[in-house]
PDB file of C-alpha atoms in Angstrom:
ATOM      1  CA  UNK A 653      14.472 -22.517  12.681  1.00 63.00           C
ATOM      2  CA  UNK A 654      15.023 -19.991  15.993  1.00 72.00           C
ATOM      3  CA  UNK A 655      13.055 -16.542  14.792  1.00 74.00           C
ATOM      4  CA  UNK A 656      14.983 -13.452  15.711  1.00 90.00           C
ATOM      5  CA  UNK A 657      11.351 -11.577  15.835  1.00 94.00           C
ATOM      6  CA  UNK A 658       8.049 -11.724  17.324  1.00 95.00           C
ATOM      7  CA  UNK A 659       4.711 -11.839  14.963  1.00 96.00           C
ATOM      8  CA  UNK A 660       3.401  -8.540  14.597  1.00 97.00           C
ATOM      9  CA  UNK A 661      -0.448  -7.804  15.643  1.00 97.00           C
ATOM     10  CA  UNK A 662      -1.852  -9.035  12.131  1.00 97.00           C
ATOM     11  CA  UNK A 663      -5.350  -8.294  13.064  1.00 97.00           C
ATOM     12  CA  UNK A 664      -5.054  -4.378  13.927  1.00 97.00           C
ATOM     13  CA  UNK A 665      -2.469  -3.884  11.509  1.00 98.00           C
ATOM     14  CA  UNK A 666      -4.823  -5.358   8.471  1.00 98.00           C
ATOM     15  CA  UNK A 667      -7.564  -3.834   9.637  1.00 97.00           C
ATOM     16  CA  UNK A 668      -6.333  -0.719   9.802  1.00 97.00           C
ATOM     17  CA  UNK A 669      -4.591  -1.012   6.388  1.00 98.00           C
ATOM     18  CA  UNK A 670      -7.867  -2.465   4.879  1.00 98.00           C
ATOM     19  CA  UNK A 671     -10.012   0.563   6.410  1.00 96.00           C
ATOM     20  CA  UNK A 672      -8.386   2.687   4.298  1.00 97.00           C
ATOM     21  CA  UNK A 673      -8.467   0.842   1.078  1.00 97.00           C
ATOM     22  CA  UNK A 674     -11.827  -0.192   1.386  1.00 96.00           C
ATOM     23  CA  UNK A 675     -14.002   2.338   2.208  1.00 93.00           C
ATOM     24  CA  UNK A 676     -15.807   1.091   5.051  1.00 94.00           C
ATOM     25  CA  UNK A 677     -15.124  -0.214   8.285  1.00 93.00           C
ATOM     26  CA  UNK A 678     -12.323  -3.326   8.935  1.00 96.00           C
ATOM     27  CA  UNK A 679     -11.656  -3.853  12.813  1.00 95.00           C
ATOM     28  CA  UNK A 680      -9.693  -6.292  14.194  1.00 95.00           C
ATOM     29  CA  UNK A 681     -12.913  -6.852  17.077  1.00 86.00           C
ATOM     30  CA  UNK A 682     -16.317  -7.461  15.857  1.00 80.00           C
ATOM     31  CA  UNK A 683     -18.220  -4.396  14.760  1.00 72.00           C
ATOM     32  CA  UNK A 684     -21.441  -3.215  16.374  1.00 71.00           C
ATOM     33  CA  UNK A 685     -22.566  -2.419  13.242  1.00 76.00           C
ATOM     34  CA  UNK A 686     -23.009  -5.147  11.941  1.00 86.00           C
ATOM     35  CA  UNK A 687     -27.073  -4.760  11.330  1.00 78.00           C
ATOM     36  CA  UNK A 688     -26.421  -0.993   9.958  1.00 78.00           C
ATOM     37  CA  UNK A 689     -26.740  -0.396   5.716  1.00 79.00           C
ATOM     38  CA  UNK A 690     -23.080   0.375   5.037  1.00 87.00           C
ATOM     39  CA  UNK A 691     -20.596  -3.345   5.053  1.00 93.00           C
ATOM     40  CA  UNK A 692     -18.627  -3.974   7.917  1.00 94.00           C
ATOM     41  CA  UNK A 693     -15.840  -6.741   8.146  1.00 96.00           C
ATOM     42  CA  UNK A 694     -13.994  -8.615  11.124  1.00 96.00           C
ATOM     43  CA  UNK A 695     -10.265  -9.653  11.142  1.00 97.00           C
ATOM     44  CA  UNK A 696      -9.517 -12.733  12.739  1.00 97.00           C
ATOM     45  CA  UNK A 697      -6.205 -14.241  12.570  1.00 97.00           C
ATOM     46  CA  UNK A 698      -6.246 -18.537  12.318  1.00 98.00           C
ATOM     47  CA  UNK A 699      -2.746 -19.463  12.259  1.00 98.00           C
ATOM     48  CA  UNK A 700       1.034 -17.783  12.316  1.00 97.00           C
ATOM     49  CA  UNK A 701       3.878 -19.314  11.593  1.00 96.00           C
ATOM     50  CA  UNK A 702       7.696 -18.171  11.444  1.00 95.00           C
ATOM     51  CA  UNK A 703       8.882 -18.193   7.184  1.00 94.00           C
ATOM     52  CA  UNK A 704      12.547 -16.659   7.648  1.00 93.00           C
ATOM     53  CA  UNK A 705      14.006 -16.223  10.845  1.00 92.00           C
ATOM     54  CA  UNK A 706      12.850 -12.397  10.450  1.00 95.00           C
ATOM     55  CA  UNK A 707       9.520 -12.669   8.738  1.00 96.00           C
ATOM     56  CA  UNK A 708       5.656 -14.576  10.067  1.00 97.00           C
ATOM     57  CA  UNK A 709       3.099 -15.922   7.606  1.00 98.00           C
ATOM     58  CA  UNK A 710      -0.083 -14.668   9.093  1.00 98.00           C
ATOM     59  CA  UNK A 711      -3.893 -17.157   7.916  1.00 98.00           C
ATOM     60  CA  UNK A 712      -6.588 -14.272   8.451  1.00 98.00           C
ATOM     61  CA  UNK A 713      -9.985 -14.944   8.166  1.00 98.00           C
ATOM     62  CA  UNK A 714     -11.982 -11.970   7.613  1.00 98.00           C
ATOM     63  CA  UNK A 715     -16.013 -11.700   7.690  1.00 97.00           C
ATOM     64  CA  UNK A 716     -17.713  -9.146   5.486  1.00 96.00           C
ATOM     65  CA  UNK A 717     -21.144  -8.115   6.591  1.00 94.00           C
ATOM     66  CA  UNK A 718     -23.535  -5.773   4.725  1.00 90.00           C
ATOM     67  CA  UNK A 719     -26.855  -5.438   6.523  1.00 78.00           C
ATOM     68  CA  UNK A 720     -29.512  -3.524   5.287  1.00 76.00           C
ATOM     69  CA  UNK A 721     -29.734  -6.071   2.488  1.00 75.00           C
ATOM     70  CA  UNK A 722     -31.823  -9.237   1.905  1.00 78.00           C
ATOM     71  CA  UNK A 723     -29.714 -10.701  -0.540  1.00 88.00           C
ATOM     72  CA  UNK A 724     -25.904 -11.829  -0.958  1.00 92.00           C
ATOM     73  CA  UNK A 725     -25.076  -9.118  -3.451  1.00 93.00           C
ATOM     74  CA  UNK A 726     -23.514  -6.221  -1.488  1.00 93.00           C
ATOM     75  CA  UNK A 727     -21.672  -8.133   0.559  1.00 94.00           C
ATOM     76  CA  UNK A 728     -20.181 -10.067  -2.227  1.00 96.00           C
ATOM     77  CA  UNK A 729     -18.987  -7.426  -3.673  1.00 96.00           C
ATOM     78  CA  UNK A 730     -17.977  -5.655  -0.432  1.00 96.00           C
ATOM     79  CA  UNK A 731     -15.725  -9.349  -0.101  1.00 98.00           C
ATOM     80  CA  UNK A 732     -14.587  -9.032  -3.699  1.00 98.00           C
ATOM     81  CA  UNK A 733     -13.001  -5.911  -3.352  1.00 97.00           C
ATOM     82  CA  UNK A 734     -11.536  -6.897   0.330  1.00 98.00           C
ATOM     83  CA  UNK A 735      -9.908  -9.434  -1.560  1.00 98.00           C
ATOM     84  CA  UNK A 736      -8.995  -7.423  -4.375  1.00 98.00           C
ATOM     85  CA  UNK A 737      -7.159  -5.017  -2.055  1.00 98.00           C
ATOM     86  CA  UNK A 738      -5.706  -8.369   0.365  1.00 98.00           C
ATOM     87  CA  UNK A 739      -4.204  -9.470  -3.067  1.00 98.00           C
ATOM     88  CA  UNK A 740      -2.530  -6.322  -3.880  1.00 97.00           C
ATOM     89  CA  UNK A 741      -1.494  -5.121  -0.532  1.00 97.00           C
ATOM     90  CA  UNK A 742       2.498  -5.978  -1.362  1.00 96.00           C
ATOM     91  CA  UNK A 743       2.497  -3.109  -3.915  1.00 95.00           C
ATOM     92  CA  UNK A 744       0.809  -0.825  -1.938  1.00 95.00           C
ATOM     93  CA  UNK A 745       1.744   1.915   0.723  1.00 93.00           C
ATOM     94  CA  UNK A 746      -0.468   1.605   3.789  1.00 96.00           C
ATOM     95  CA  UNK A 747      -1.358   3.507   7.169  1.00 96.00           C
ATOM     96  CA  UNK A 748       0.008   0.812   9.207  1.00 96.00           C
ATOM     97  CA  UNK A 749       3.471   0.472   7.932  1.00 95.00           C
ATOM     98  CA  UNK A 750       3.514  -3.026   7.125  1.00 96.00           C
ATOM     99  CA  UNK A 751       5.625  -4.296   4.100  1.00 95.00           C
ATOM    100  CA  UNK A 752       3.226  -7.104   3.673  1.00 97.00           C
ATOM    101  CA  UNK A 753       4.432  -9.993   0.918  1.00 96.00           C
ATOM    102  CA  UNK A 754       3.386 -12.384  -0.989  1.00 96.00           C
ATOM    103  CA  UNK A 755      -0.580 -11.763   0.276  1.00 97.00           C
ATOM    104  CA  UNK A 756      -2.936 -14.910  -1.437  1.00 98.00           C
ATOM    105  CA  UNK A 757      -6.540 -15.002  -0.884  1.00 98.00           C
ATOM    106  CA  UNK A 758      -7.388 -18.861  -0.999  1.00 98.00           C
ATOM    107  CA  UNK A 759     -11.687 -18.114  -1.183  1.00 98.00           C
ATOM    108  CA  UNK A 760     -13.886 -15.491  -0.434  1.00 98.00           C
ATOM    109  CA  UNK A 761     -17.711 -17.237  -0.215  1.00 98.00           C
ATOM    110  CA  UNK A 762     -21.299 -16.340   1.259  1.00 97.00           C
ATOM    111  CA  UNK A 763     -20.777 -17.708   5.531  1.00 96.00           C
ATOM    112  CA  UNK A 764     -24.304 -17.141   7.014  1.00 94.00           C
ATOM    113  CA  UNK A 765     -23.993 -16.558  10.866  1.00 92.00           C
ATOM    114  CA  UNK A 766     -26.136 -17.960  13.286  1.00 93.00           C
ATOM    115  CA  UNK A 767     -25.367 -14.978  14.908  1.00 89.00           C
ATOM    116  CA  UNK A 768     -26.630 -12.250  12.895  1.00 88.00           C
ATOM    117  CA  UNK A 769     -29.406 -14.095  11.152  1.00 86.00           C
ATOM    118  CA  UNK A 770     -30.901 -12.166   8.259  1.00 87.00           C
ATOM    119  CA  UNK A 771     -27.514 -10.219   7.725  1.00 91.00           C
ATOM    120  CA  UNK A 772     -25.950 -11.518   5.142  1.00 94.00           C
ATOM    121  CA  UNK A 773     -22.220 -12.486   5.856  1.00 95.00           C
ATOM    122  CA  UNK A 774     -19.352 -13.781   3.024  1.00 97.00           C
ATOM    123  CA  UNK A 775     -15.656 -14.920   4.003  1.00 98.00           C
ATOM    124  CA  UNK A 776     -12.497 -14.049   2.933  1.00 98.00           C
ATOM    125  CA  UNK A 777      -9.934 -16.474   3.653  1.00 98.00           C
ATOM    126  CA  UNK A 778      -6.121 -15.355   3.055  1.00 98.00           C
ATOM    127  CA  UNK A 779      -2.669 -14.893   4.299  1.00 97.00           C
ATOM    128  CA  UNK A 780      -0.055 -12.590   4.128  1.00 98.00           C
ATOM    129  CA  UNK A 781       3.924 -12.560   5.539  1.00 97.00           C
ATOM    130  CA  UNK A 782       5.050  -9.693   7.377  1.00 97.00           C
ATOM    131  CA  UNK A 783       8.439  -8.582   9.206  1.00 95.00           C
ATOM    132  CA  UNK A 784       7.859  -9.731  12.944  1.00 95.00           C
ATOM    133  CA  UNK A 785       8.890  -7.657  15.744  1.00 93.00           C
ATOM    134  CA  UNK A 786      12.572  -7.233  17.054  1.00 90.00           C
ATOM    135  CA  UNK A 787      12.483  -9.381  20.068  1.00 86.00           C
TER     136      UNK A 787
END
């Protein structure tokens, strides 16, 4: 199948959307507050594929941190209501524009990072499909 559009900028256009819905900060480029008290998440986008010869499947893997914290708790439930709002985002209008469909979250589940030890990190895996770009 020959797509008539390009894939939109997933990432930014999540991140912004989730910003909004969430409450705290979403960025498509990791946050440099990621050791501060309020949760932070990163959008990273693992796969795209074309669906229709208009409209991308975007796999997003997002990382919720909450620092501050010793435990898993607020940043599982920082995740849970990413996902919450990832799973809903077809019925919803959003700053970015996007008429996202069919959005599924496959898991959302505690990811420490070697990076950021002693900040607790959890992982939302999900995708979304989007209208691409005219090309």
């Amino acid at each position: 199948m020959q797509s008539l559009t390009a894939p939109i900028d997933a990432e930014a256009a999540l991140a912004r959307d989730l910003t909004a819905l969430c409450g705290f900060e979403v960025a498509a480029n990791p946050s440099a507050g990621i050791g501060g008290s309020s949760p932070v998440a990163h959008v990273v986008q693992v796969g795209c594929a074309p669906v229709t010869a208009v409209s991308w499947e975007h796999d997003l893997s997002i990382d919720v941190y909450a620092g501050g914290y010793p435990d898993y708790g607020p940043a599982m439930n920082a995740a849970r209501r990413l996902a919450g709002m990832v799973a809903t985002l077809h019925g919803r209008a959003v700053p970015s524009g996007t008429a996202w469909k069919s959005p599924t979250v496959m898991s959302v589940y505690p990811n420490p990072d070697p990076n950021h030890a002693g900040v607790p990190r959890v992982t939302v895996a999900c995708n979304a499909a989007a209208r691409g770009e005219d090309i």
